[in-house]
Each structure stands twice: as C-alpha cells, then as structure tokens.
mmCIF file of C-alpha atoms and ligand atoms in Angstrom:
data_model
loop_
_atom_site.group_PDB
_atom_site.id
_atom_site.type_symbol
_atom_site.label_atom_id
_atom_site.label_comp_id
_atom_site.label_asym_id
_atom_site.label_seq_id
_atom_site.Cartn_x
_atom_site.Cartn_y
_atom_site.Cartn_z
ATOM 1 C CA UNK M 1 0.065 0.050 -0.079
ATOM 2 C CA UNK M 2 0.801 3.742 -0.650
ATOM 3 C CA UNK M 3 2.069 5.338 2.520
ATOM 4 C CA UNK M 4 4.005 8.181 3.791
ATOM 5 C CA UNK M 5 7.022 7.423 5.984
ATOM 6 C CA UNK M 6 10.372 8.794 7.187
ATOM 7 C CA UNK M 7 12.731 6.447 5.958
ATOM 8 C CA UNK M 8 15.947 8.391 6.452
ATOM 9 C CA UNK M 9 17.345 10.368 10.002
ATOM 10 C CA UNK M 10 16.852 13.441 7.621
ATOM 11 C CA UNK M 11 14.341 16.058 6.603
ATOM 12 C CA UNK M 12 11.336 15.279 4.422
ATOM 13 C CA UNK M 13 9.014 11.958 4.237
ATOM 14 C CA UNK M 14 9.159 9.298 1.779
ATOM 15 C CA UNK M 15 5.963 8.412 -0.245
ATOM 16 C CA UNK M 16 6.873 4.634 -0.257
ATOM 17 C CA UNK M 17 5.301 1.361 -0.849
ATOM 18 C CA UNK M 18 4.989 -0.763 2.447
ATOM 19 C CA UNK M 19 3.204 -4.262 3.472
ATOM 20 C CA UNK M 20 -0.398 -3.966 4.643
ATOM 21 C CA UNK M 21 -0.684 -4.022 8.129
ATOM 22 C CA UNK M 22 -2.136 -7.104 10.219
ATOM 23 C CA UNK M 23 -5.320 -6.810 11.643
ATOM 24 C CA UNK M 24 -5.436 -8.365 15.184
ATOM 25 C CA UNK M 25 -8.393 -10.155 16.883
ATOM 26 C CA UNK M 26 -9.467 -6.533 18.743
ATOM 27 C CA UNK M 27 -8.379 -4.003 15.567
ATOM 28 C CA UNK M 28 -9.914 -2.533 12.852
ATOM 29 C CA UNK M 29 -8.684 -1.858 9.671
ATOM 30 C CA UNK M 30 -9.437 1.984 8.377
ATOM 31 C CA UNK M 31 -9.243 2.560 4.410
ATOM 32 C CA UNK M 32 -8.343 6.087 4.851
ATOM 33 C CA UNK M 33 -10.004 9.015 2.711
ATOM 34 C CA UNK M 34 -8.401 12.420 4.182
ATOM 35 C CA UNK M 35 -5.763 13.228 6.243
ATOM 36 C CA UNK M 36 -4.419 16.500 7.909
ATOM 37 C CA UNK M 37 -1.054 17.330 8.733
ATOM 38 C CA UNK M 38 -0.270 18.415 12.510
ATOM 39 C CA UNK M 39 2.027 20.480 14.221
ATOM 40 C CA UNK M 40 3.439 17.059 15.182
ATOM 41 C CA UNK M 41 4.246 16.156 11.778
ATOM 42 C CA UNK M 42 6.108 19.261 11.069
ATOM 43 C CA UNK M 43 8.533 18.295 14.145
ATOM 44 C CA UNK M 44 8.613 14.821 12.319
ATOM 45 C CA UNK M 45 9.181 16.697 8.778
ATOM 46 C CA UNK M 46 11.953 19.155 9.710
ATOM 47 C CA UNK M 47 13.660 16.742 11.863
ATOM 48 C CA UNK M 48 14.285 18.701 14.952
ATOM 49 C CA UNK M 49 15.869 17.609 18.125
ATOM 50 C CA UNK M 50 12.186 16.281 19.747
ATOM 51 C CA UNK M 51 11.910 14.238 16.340
ATOM 52 C CA UNK M 52 15.281 12.891 16.439
ATOM 53 C CA UNK M 53 15.240 11.395 19.988
ATOM 54 C CA UNK M 54 11.557 10.021 19.653
ATOM 55 C CA UNK M 55 10.623 9.044 16.462
ATOM 56 C CA UNK M 56 11.908 5.536 15.620
ATOM 57 C CA UNK M 57 13.045 5.016 11.794
ATOM 58 C CA UNK M 58 11.451 3.743 9.261
ATOM 59 C CA UNK M 59 8.274 5.177 10.671
ATOM 60 C CA UNK M 60 4.665 5.363 9.156
ATOM 61 C CA UNK M 61 3.536 9.032 10.474
ATOM 62 C CA UNK M 62 0.423 11.006 10.674
ATOM 63 C CA UNK M 63 -2.461 10.727 13.197
ATOM 64 C CA UNK M 64 -5.183 13.349 12.168
ATOM 65 C CA UNK M 65 -7.486 11.407 9.748
ATOM 66 C CA UNK M 66 -10.950 10.219 8.797
ATOM 67 C CA UNK M 67 -11.824 6.811 6.922
ATOM 68 C CA UNK M 68 -13.859 3.558 6.345
ATOM 69 C CA UNK M 69 -13.936 0.477 7.924
ATOM 70 C CA UNK M 70 -12.384 -1.926 5.938
ATOM 71 C CA UNK M 71 -12.027 -5.138 8.118
ATOM 72 C CA UNK M 72 -12.471 -5.928 11.608
ATOM 73 C CA UNK M 73 -10.650 -8.620 13.965
ATOM 74 C CA UNK M 74 -13.364 -11.633 15.251
ATOM 75 C CA UNK M 75 -13.636 -9.930 18.551
ATOM 76 C CA UNK M 76 -14.962 -6.560 17.352
ATOM 77 C CA UNK M 77 -18.252 -5.571 18.131
ATOM 78 C CA UNK M 78 -20.397 -2.190 17.395
ATOM 79 C CA UNK M 79 -18.736 -1.557 14.039
ATOM 80 C CA UNK M 80 -20.047 -2.126 10.219
ATOM 81 C CA UNK M 81 -18.064 -2.226 7.383
ATOM 82 C CA UNK M 82 -17.753 1.188 5.233
ATOM 83 C CA UNK M 83 -19.017 2.894 8.286
ATOM 84 C CA UNK M 84 -17.043 6.691 8.763
ATOM 85 C CA UNK M 85 -14.258 6.845 11.395
ATOM 86 C CA UNK M 86 -11.852 9.054 12.606
ATOM 87 C CA UNK M 87 -9.951 7.946 15.886
ATOM 88 C CA UNK M 88 -8.031 8.485 19.046
ATOM 89 C CA UNK M 89 -4.776 8.572 18.464
ATOM 90 C CA UNK M 90 -3.384 7.706 22.262
ATOM 91 C CA UNK M 91 -3.203 4.339 22.444
ATOM 92 C CA UNK M 92 -3.366 3.632 26.406
ATOM 93 C CA UNK M 93 -2.809 0.529 28.099
ATOM 94 C CA UNK M 94 -6.635 -0.374 29.908
ATOM 95 C CA UNK M 95 -4.537 -1.869 33.061
ATOM 96 C CA UNK M 96 -3.091 1.212 34.715
ATOM 97 C CA UNK M 97 -4.878 3.085 37.517
ATOM 98 C CA UNK M 98 -6.304 5.646 35.808
ATOM 99 C CA UNK M 99 -6.910 3.799 32.802
ATOM 100 C CA UNK M 100 -9.223 1.112 34.759
ATOM 101 C CA UNK M 101 -10.615 4.265 36.468
ATOM 102 C CA UNK M 102 -11.931 5.550 33.207
ATOM 103 C CA UNK M 103 -9.524 8.461 33.031
ATOM 104 C CA UNK M 104 -8.012 7.165 30.104
ATOM 105 C CA UNK M 105 -6.241 10.634 28.880
ATOM 106 C CA UNK M 106 -4.218 9.970 32.204
ATOM 107 C CA UNK M 107 -2.640 6.577 31.349
ATOM 108 C CA UNK M 108 1.116 6.405 32.059
ATOM 109 C CA UNK M 109 1.611 4.207 29.221
ATOM 110 C CA UNK M 110 0.054 5.861 26.249
ATOM 111 C CA UNK M 111 1.503 4.967 23.055
ATOM 112 C CA UNK M 112 1.078 7.560 19.894
ATOM 113 C CA UNK M 113 -0.324 6.468 16.835
ATOM 114 C CA UNK M 114 2.312 7.940 13.950
ATOM 115 C CA UNK M 115 4.588 8.871 16.830
ATOM 116 C CA UNK M 116 5.359 5.366 18.355
ATOM 117 C CA UNK M 117 2.948 3.048 16.389
ATOM 118 C CA UNK M 118 2.533 3.110 12.298
ATOM 119 C CA UNK M 119 0.363 6.411 11.672
ATOM 120 C CA UNK M 120 -2.340 7.393 9.496
ATOM 121 C CA UNK M 121 -0.450 8.717 6.497
ATOM 122 C CA UNK M 122 -0.969 5.703 4.232
ATOM 123 C CA UNK M 123 -4.114 3.873 2.170
ATOM 124 C CA UNK M 124 -4.812 1.427 5.373
ATOM 125 C CA UNK M 125 -4.388 2.191 9.004
ATOM 126 C CA UNK M 126 -4.916 -0.434 11.525
ATOM 127 C CA UNK M 127 -5.950 0.923 15.645
ATOM 128 C CA UNK M 128 -7.713 -1.187 18.314
ATOM 129 C CA UNK M 129 -11.596 -0.496 17.675
ATOM 130 C CA UNK M 130 -11.682 1.080 21.571
ATOM 131 C CA UNK M 131 -9.929 4.090 19.644
ATOM 132 C CA UNK M 132 -11.850 4.446 16.675
ATOM 133 C CA UNK M 133 -15.157 6.989 16.891
ATOM 134 C CA UNK M 134 -17.876 6.628 14.739
ATOM 135 C CA UNK M 135 -18.454 9.800 12.607
ATOM 136 C CA UNK M 136 -22.469 10.816 12.079
ATOM 137 C CA UNK M 137 -22.987 11.775 8.301
ATOM 138 C CA UNK M 138 -23.764 15.406 8.736
ATOM 139 C CA UNK M 139 -20.136 15.782 9.587
ATOM 140 C CA UNK M 140 -17.695 16.377 6.575
ATOM 141 C CA UNK M 141 -14.914 14.470 5.878
ATOM 142 C CA UNK M 142 -13.043 17.561 5.883
ATOM 143 C CA UNK M 143 -13.831 18.666 9.486
ATOM 144 C CA UNK M 144 -13.294 14.692 10.564
ATOM 145 C CA UNK M 145 -9.924 14.493 9.402
ATOM 146 C CA UNK M 146 -9.352 17.342 12.076
ATOM 147 C CA UNK M 147 -11.001 16.080 15.020
ATOM 148 C CA UNK M 148 -7.588 15.081 16.748
ATOM 149 C CA UNK M 149 -6.610 18.812 17.263
ATOM 150 C CA UNK M 150 -10.257 19.807 17.043
ATOM 151 C CA UNK M 151 -10.313 17.576 20.298
ATOM 152 C CA UNK M 152 -7.067 19.260 21.922
ATOM 153 C CA UNK M 153 -9.072 22.805 21.560
ATOM 154 C CA UNK M 154 -12.443 21.295 22.994
ATOM 155 C CA UNK M 155 -10.631 19.465 25.811
ATOM 156 C CA UNK M 156 -8.594 22.628 26.742
ATOM 157 C CA UNK M 157 -11.326 25.136 26.271
ATOM 158 C CA UNK M 158 -14.009 23.232 28.322
ATOM 159 C CA UNK M 159 -11.546 22.596 31.201
ATOM 160 C CA UNK M 160 -13.193 25.676 32.874
ATOM 161 C CA UNK M 161 -16.797 27.426 32.931
ATOM 162 C CA UNK M 162 -16.456 29.998 29.985
ATOM 163 C CA UNK M 163 -19.968 31.596 29.797
ATOM 164 C CA UNK M 164 -19.986 35.202 30.569
ATOM 165 C CA UNK M 165 -16.209 35.452 31.498
ATOM 166 C CA UNK M 166 -13.376 36.784 29.833
ATOM 167 C CA UNK M 167 -10.923 34.597 27.585
ATOM 168 C CA UNK M 168 -7.205 35.106 26.555
ATOM 169 C CA UNK M 169 -5.734 32.857 24.395
ATOM 170 C CA UNK M 170 -2.185 32.753 23.960
ATOM 171 C CA UNK M 171 -1.025 31.564 20.377
ATOM 172 C CA UNK M 172 -3.177 31.499 17.165
ATOM 173 C CA UNK M 173 -2.320 28.274 15.339
ATOM 174 C CA UNK M 174 -4.576 26.152 14.307
ATOM 175 C CA UNK M 175 -5.824 24.879 17.950
ATOM 176 C CA UNK M 176 -5.779 28.362 19.455
ATOM 177 C CA UNK M 177 -8.316 29.667 16.545
ATOM 178 C CA UNK M 178 -10.089 26.556 17.044
ATOM 179 C CA UNK M 179 -10.561 27.481 20.739
ATOM 180 C CA UNK M 180 -11.792 31.010 19.825
ATOM 181 C CA UNK M 181 -14.800 29.333 18.172
ATOM 182 C CA UNK M 182 -15.726 26.966 20.855
ATOM 183 C CA UNK M 183 -15.419 29.794 23.648
ATOM 184 C CA UNK M 184 -17.700 32.274 21.795
ATOM 185 C CA UNK M 185 -20.026 29.294 20.990
ATOM 186 C CA UNK M 186 -20.319 28.452 24.660
ATOM 187 C CA UNK M 187 -21.277 32.117 25.896
ATOM 188 C CA UNK M 188 -17.943 33.803 26.736
ATOM 189 C CA UNK M 189 -18.214 37.383 26.928
ATOM 190 C CA UNK M 190 -14.490 38.768 25.438
ATOM 191 C CA UNK M 191 -12.330 36.023 23.955
ATOM 192 C CA UNK M 192 -8.971 38.064 23.553
ATOM 193 C CA UNK M 193 -6.236 35.994 21.205
ATOM 194 C CA UNK M 194 -2.497 36.826 20.645
ATOM 195 C CA UNK M 195 -0.091 35.776 18.433
ATOM 196 C CA UNK M 196 3.168 37.046 16.470
ATOM 197 C CA UNK M 197 1.449 36.220 12.661
ATOM 198 C CA UNK M 198 -1.014 38.047 10.752
ATOM 199 C CA UNK M 199 -2.447 35.566 8.917
ATOM 200 C CA UNK M 200 -3.382 33.484 12.057
ATOM 201 C CA UNK M 201 -5.050 36.445 13.635
ATOM 202 C CA UNK M 202 -7.086 37.437 10.771
ATOM 203 C CA UNK M 203 -8.023 33.521 10.861
ATOM 204 C CA UNK M 204 -9.093 33.885 14.763
ATOM 205 C CA UNK M 205 -11.021 37.198 13.608
ATOM 206 C CA UNK M 206 -13.046 35.113 11.360
ATOM 207 C CA UNK M 207 -13.863 32.716 13.761
ATOM 208 C CA UNK M 208 -15.306 35.247 16.229
ATOM 209 C CA UNK M 209 -12.533 36.767 18.401
ATOM 210 C CA UNK M 210 -13.189 39.994 19.879
ATOM 211 C CA UNK M 211 -9.954 41.125 19.451
ATOM 212 C CA UNK M 212 -7.058 39.654 17.482
ATOM 213 C CA UNK M 213 -3.809 41.259 19.332
ATOM 214 C CA UNK M 214 -0.277 40.790 17.264
ATOM 215 C CA UNK M 215 1.926 41.253 20.493
ATOM 216 C CA UNK M 216 4.910 42.347 18.114
ATOM 217 C CA UNK M 217 3.162 45.683 17.748
ATOM 218 C CA UNK M 218 0.081 46.217 19.751
ATOM 219 C CA UNK M 219 -0.138 46.502 23.563
ATOM 220 C CA UNK M 220 -2.354 43.780 25.409
ATOM 221 C CA UNK M 221 -3.002 46.372 28.521
ATOM 222 C CA UNK M 222 -4.179 49.031 25.952
ATOM 223 C CA UNK M 223 -6.638 46.455 24.238
ATOM 224 C CA UNK M 224 -7.963 45.230 27.750
ATOM 225 C CA UNK M 225 -8.577 48.892 28.371
ATOM 226 C CA UNK M 226 -10.356 49.526 25.054
ATOM 227 C CA UNK M 227 -12.734 46.669 25.809
ATOM 228 C CA UNK M 228 -13.251 48.150 29.671
ATOM 229 C CA UNK M 229 -11.415 45.133 31.012
ATOM 230 C CA UNK M 230 -10.240 46.372 34.377
ATOM 231 C CA UNK M 231 -9.232 43.419 36.613
ATOM 232 C CA UNK M 232 -7.917 41.105 33.921
ATOM 233 C CA UNK M 233 -8.960 38.191 32.335
ATOM 234 C CA UNK M 234 -10.875 35.429 34.284
ATOM 235 C CA UNK M 235 -10.022 32.081 32.147
ATOM 236 C CA UNK M 236 -6.787 31.811 29.993
ATOM 237 C CA UNK M 237 -5.852 28.899 27.460
ATOM 238 C CA UNK M 238 -2.095 28.944 26.643
ATOM 239 C CA UNK M 239 -1.502 27.490 23.380
ATOM 240 C CA UNK M 240 1.434 28.681 22.017
ATOM 241 C CA UNK M 241 4.204 27.119 23.981
ATOM 242 C CA UNK M 242 5.948 30.082 23.829
ATOM 243 C CA UNK M 243 7.491 31.156 27.478
ATOM 244 C CA UNK M 244 7.096 34.926 26.751
ATOM 245 C CA UNK M 245 3.167 34.343 25.782
ATOM 246 C CA UNK M 246 2.544 32.465 29.297
ATOM 247 C CA UNK M 247 4.109 35.539 31.367
ATOM 248 C CA UNK M 248 2.222 37.831 29.678
ATOM 249 C CA UNK M 249 -1.061 35.505 30.332
ATOM 250 C CA UNK M 250 0.212 35.303 34.169
ATOM 251 C CA UNK M 251 0.439 39.025 34.294
ATOM 252 C CA UNK M 252 -3.032 39.937 32.912
ATOM 253 C CA UNK M 253 -5.234 37.258 34.856
ATOM 254 C CA UNK M 254 -7.653 38.395 37.301
ATOM 255 C CA UNK M 255 -6.965 37.435 40.614
ATOM 256 C CA UNK M 256 -8.278 33.801 41.345
ATOM 257 C CA UNK M 257 -8.096 33.322 37.529
ATOM 258 C CA UNK M 258 -7.897 29.724 35.953
ATOM 259 C CA UNK M 259 -5.148 28.575 33.029
ATOM 260 C CA UNK M 260 -5.346 25.701 31.078
ATOM 261 C CA UNK M 261 -1.752 24.977 29.494
ATOM 262 C CA UNK M 262 -1.766 23.104 26.304
ATOM 263 C CA UNK M 263 1.210 24.342 24.231
ATOM 264 C CA UNK M 264 4.439 23.064 24.880
ATOM 265 C CA UNK M 265 6.837 25.405 26.512
ATOM 266 C CA UNK M 266 10.943 24.184 27.100
ATOM 267 C CA UNK M 267 11.389 22.054 29.763
ATOM 268 C CA UNK M 268 13.335 25.046 31.627
ATOM 269 C CA UNK M 269 10.837 27.959 31.249
ATOM 270 C CA UNK M 270 10.715 30.183 34.136
ATOM 271 C CA UNK M 271 7.785 31.981 35.537
ATOM 272 C CA UNK M 272 6.786 34.542 38.094
ATOM 273 C CA UNK M 273 5.806 32.113 40.886
ATOM 274 C CA UNK M 274 4.270 35.177 42.584
ATOM 275 C CA UNK M 275 1.901 36.119 39.966
ATOM 276 C CA UNK M 276 0.268 32.506 40.787
ATOM 277 C CA UNK M 277 0.492 32.756 44.643
ATOM 278 C CA UNK M 278 -0.889 36.111 45.145
ATOM 279 C CA UNK M 279 -3.325 35.870 42.498
ATOM 280 C CA UNK M 280 -4.410 32.739 43.684
ATOM 281 C CA UNK M 281 -4.408 31.408 40.270
ATOM 282 C CA UNK M 282 -5.647 27.890 39.591
ATOM 283 C CA UNK M 283 -3.541 25.660 36.476
ATOM 284 C CA UNK M 284 -4.452 22.732 34.879
ATOM 285 C CA UNK M 285 -2.263 20.720 32.249
ATOM 286 C CA UNK M 286 -3.912 19.449 29.229
ATOM 287 C CA UNK M 287 -2.765 16.469 27.363
ATOM 288 C CA UNK M 288 -4.596 14.791 24.512
ATOM 289 C CA UNK M 289 -8.360 14.769 24.598
ATOM 290 C CA UNK M 290 -10.521 12.753 27.136
ATOM 291 C CA UNK M 291 -11.719 9.557 26.371
ATOM 292 C CA UNK M 292 -14.278 9.768 24.823
ATOM 293 C CA UNK M 293 -16.167 12.813 26.419
ATOM 294 C CA UNK M 294 -14.235 15.049 24.370
ATOM 295 C CA UNK M 295 -15.336 13.071 21.118
ATOM 296 C CA UNK M 296 -18.804 13.299 21.809
ATOM 297 C CA UNK M 297 -18.687 17.175 22.654
ATOM 298 C CA UNK M 298 -16.923 17.809 19.533
ATOM 299 C CA UNK M 299 -19.974 16.273 17.591
ATOM 300 C CA UNK M 300 -22.224 18.002 19.851
ATOM 301 C CA UNK M 301 -20.618 21.476 19.387
ATOM 302 C CA UNK M 302 -20.600 20.826 15.391
ATOM 303 C CA UNK M 303 -24.278 19.665 15.820
ATOM 304 C CA UNK M 304 -25.295 22.573 17.713
ATOM 305 C CA UNK M 305 -23.698 25.083 15.164
ATOM 306 C CA UNK M 306 -20.273 25.657 15.994
ATOM 307 C CA UNK M 307 -18.451 26.089 12.246
ATOM 308 C CA UNK M 308 -14.948 25.624 12.318
ATOM 309 C CA UNK M 309 -14.638 25.143 8.371
ATOM 310 C CA UNK M 310 -13.049 28.418 7.574
ATOM 311 C CA UNK M 311 -9.746 26.860 9.570
ATOM 312 C CA UNK M 312 -9.273 24.764 6.492
ATOM 313 C CA UNK M 313 -7.154 26.618 4.094
ATOM 314 C CA UNK M 314 -5.248 24.388 1.492
ATOM 315 C CA UNK M 315 -6.084 20.759 0.112
ATOM 316 C CA UNK M 316 -3.468 18.864 -1.567
ATOM 317 C CA UNK M 317 -3.859 15.070 -3.145
ATOM 318 C CA UNK M 318 -1.411 12.882 -1.717
ATOM 319 C CA UNK M 319 1.116 12.813 -4.212
ATOM 320 C CA UNK M 320 1.774 16.545 -3.842
ATOM 321 C CA UNK M 321 2.203 16.141 -0.250
ATOM 322 C CA UNK M 322 5.345 18.505 -0.283
ATOM 323 C CA UNK M 323 3.084 21.218 -1.049
ATOM 324 C CA UNK M 324 1.141 20.663 1.845
ATOM 325 C CA UNK M 325 4.219 20.750 4.292
ATOM 326 C CA UNK M 326 5.842 23.669 2.637
ATOM 327 C CA UNK M 327 2.236 25.435 3.297
ATOM 328 C CA UNK M 328 2.448 24.525 7.025
ATOM 329 C CA UNK M 329 6.135 25.310 7.182
ATOM 330 C CA UNK M 330 5.298 28.930 5.734
ATOM 331 C CA UNK M 331 2.853 29.988 8.530
ATOM 332 C CA UNK M 332 0.275 31.211 6.245
ATOM 333 C CA UNK M 333 -2.172 28.733 6.329
ATOM 334 C CA UNK M 334 -4.698 27.083 8.410
ATOM 335 C CA UNK M 335 -5.148 23.449 8.240
ATOM 336 C CA UNK M 336 -3.618 21.418 5.331
ATOM 337 C CA UNK M 337 -5.780 18.359 4.329
ATOM 338 C CA UNK M 338 -4.121 15.669 2.263
ATOM 339 C CA UNK M 339 -6.698 13.751 0.135
ATOM 340 C CA UNK M 340 -5.693 10.018 -0.162
ATOM 341 C CA UNK M 341 -8.687 9.323 -2.961
HETATM 342 P P1 NAD W 401 1.224 26.199 16.428
HETATM 343 O O1 NAD W 401 2.842 25.849 16.387
HETATM 344 O O2 NAD W 401 0.805 25.575 14.859
HETATM 345 O O3 NAD W 401 0.625 27.471 16.923
HETATM 346 C C1 NAD W 401 1.543 28.309 17.942
HETATM 347 C C2 NAD W 401 1.157 29.854 17.767
HETATM 348 O O4 NAD W 401 1.651 30.179 18.868
HETATM 349 C C3 NAD W 401 1.992 30.258 16.325
HETATM 350 O O5 NAD W 401 0.833 30.806 15.770
HETATM 351 C C4 NAD W 401 2.772 31.201 16.929
HETATM 352 O O6 NAD W 401 2.990 32.053 15.877
HETATM 353 C C5 NAD W 401 2.415 31.408 18.246
HETATM 354 N N1 NAD W 401 3.024 32.141 18.978
HETATM 355 C C6 NAD W 401 4.848 32.265 18.971
HETATM 356 N N2 NAD W 401 4.961 33.041 19.715
HETATM 357 C C7 NAD W 401 4.080 33.474 20.540
HETATM 358 C C8 NAD W 401 3.892 34.709 21.671
HETATM 359 N N3 NAD W 401 5.076 35.230 21.698
HETATM 360 N N4 NAD W 401 2.635 35.199 21.931
HETATM 361 C C9 NAD W 401 1.690 34.368 21.061
HETATM 362 N N5 NAD W 401 1.293 33.257 20.139
HETATM 363 C C10 NAD W 401 2.878 33.393 19.796
HETATM 364 O O7 NAD W 401 0.304 25.069 17.072
HETATM 365 P P2 NAD W 401 -0.765 24.334 17.442
HETATM 366 O O8 NAD W 401 -0.522 22.868 16.223
HETATM 367 O O9 NAD W 401 -1.917 25.328 17.336
HETATM 368 O O10 NAD W 401 -0.651 23.638 18.740
HETATM 369 C C11 NAD W 401 -0.710 24.722 19.546
HETATM 370 C C12 NAD W 401 0.588 24.309 21.512
HETATM 371 O O11 NAD W 401 -0.058 22.964 21.181
HETATM 372 C C13 NAD W 401 1.734 23.741 20.560
HETATM 373 O O12 NAD W 401 2.854 24.283 21.379
HETATM 374 C C14 NAD W 401 1.546 22.271 20.529
HETATM 375 O O13 NAD W 401 3.187 21.750 20.665
HETATM 376 C C15 NAD W 401 0.602 22.345 21.721
HETATM 377 N N6 NAD W 401 0.008 20.973 21.868
HETATM 378 C C16 NAD W 401 -0.390 20.104 23.019
HETATM 379 C C17 NAD W 401 -0.649 19.013 22.998
HETATM 380 C C18 NAD W 401 -1.081 18.227 24.338
HETATM 381 O O14 NAD W 401 -1.742 17.294 24.361
HETATM 382 N N7 NAD W 401 -0.929 19.075 25.440
HETATM 383 C C19 NAD W 401 -1.585 18.414 21.586
HETATM 384 C C20 NAD W 401 -1.401 19.061 20.787
HETATM 385 C C21 NAD W 401 -0.478 20.641 20.410
HETATM 386 ZN ZN1 ZN W 402 -3.324 2.895 31.299
#
C-alpha cells in the first residue's frame, strides 16, 4: 500500500510502498480517505531535536484522519464495514490505575499513533477498535479529519466554565483559532487572542475573536482598556508553547483566574511564581483528549452550530504532499488536508 514515511534520519518524508498492516482480534482496518497535517508532523518533517530523539526510523507517520472500516478482527463489536470513522491517536494500556478508573487521557503508558507506532498517512491504518470513533453523516470528511486537534481545543477550552467570562488565548495556531470559536459558541464574553502572525490572527477574527492582537506591535493592556476590562482575564488558554506568551498571560489574569496549559514550552521555562500565588491562580495541564467525552462534545458542538470550517485553508492530493508541508512551514496556512482518494 501507498504510505508516507520517514525512511532516513533526515528532513522530509517519502511516499513509498509498504506491506499491508496485520489486523488483530480487537482491531479495525481503516481505509483512509483524508488526513491532515499536525504540528507534530512538522517536527517530524523538519527532523528537529524532539523528532530525532522520539521517532524510530523507518516510521509511517500521521495521526489526523478520516476513513471507512475496511475489515475488523473477530472480537470487534459495534462497527460495520464501510462505516465512517476517525480515531483517538493515544493508545492507552487499559490496566494502569487511571485507565481502570476510566481516566484514559491520564494513562501513564500511552503510545502515539504516527509517533510510536504506524500512523495514518497511508492507504490503510490498523488501530484497536476501542480507539475508533464513528462520525455522524452530517459531519464532513474535512472536519472529521481534524478531530484530533479540534479535540485538543475542546478539551482545553472546556476545562473551565466560560459562560460570561473574559478569555485570553495565547497562540493563534490551528488549535488556538478553534478555541476562539468554541469559547464564543459556549458563551464567553470577550475572547482575546494573541500571536505574532497576522495571517493566523485574521483567521482567529473570522472565528469570532473579540480582538486578535499581534503582540509585536500592539499592547495587550491597551486592548483590555478599550474593552473596559479593568480587572483582568478570568480564564487563560495557553496554546503557543511560547514562554513570553505564558508570562504575559500570568500578568493579565484577574485574581482567582484559571489557566489551562496546552502549549508545550521548553522544559526549563521560568515564570514569576508570585503571579500564581498572590493572585490565587488555578493552573491545569492538558494532554490529548478525554476518552471519549471530548469526542462526544466535538460532535455535539458541531451539531449545535459551531462552524470551524474556515480553518481549513489548503487541500492537496497525497502525491503533492510536499506542497502541503511547505504550506504548513510557511506559517501562511490554517489546517492543510491531504486527500488519499
Ligand atoms: P502552532 O505551532 O501552529 O501554534 C502556535 C502559535 O503560537 C503560532 O501561531 C505562533 O506564531 C504563536 N506564538 C509564537 N510566539 C507567540 C507569542 N509570544 N505570543 C503569542 N503567540 C505566539 O501549534 P498548534 O498546532 O496550534 O498547537 C498549539 C500548541 O499546543 C503547541 O505548543 C503544540 O506543541 C501544543 N500541543 C499540545 C498538545 C497536548 O496534548 N498538550 C497537543 C497538540 C498540540
Ligand atoms: Zn493506562
């Protein structure tokens, strides 16, 4: 089968021919329709320090996808051949304390599809049926292909009550942009987003941001004053992984504010802890998606009118995958879809 894989310890990926994967008793074989390119795939494409120490070579990568059930193991129940599915990319152990308590997103033995085991950039993908998620008819292939990062946005944004609250989102990457739409949809008052990239800030405006602020040439405090926000933000969603963005967020939070951290900063990032202590801030780390509460919420948010389709800015046939990765690397893109059929 056709697959996009890292074949040498170098930049880029190769479209190659790999053997069909084996389907275990509890597995689904999924025929891939569309995939999307994640920031993680860009780390792997660019072969940065993280990728070099994390990704085994050769490796079939990718974890954002939609496909149809092509076959299933003999123990699998609840799926039908031809059914449209996406899937949770974190494969959990099932036996640790958190898994057994149903808190699968906190599994300490998580294995990543397209990171630690064969991924979705291929004509066929095998995953445990437990990880597959049926996609209702009214949700398009394009949207379903980005459910993985949409789930990061939903998990993070719904960490705290947003109704009537003023929300600061740092980082207008695809996930931050989706978080804007979610926060507005569920009833936040002001949703202010920051970035250093005007293309992405424009997309965030289209998603309903009250203000989209380029911190290179605009002062966040001035924007807050213009919005009559004299006490600070109630909720912060850190989605840049940039230490100075996180520090700026801490400074602009109201006392008693709540922060969810999704962005991954360098491990030695220093902050002013006095901001946390004297303001009585609550800080929560967010990893992946809740299994499978976040997936049900994603479907329900779209069924209740949330529209994130403008985030998808580029489509390419899989044979033109290089153009897709170049679009992502340029910073002048939202989500990029690669078509496998
Ligand atoms: P992304 O890299 O596309 O977006 C990050 C954005 O932050 C970029 O648009 C960048 O211009 C912006 N930025 C840089 N400096 C800034 C500053 N000083 N102030 C404000 N914004 C600034 O990433 P993404 O795919 O949208 O993901 C967002 C973050 O979440 C990344 O750090 C990613 O690694 C992380 N992530 C975490 C998880 C998890 O499970 N915890 C899952 C997916 C992604
Ligand atoms: Zn576990």
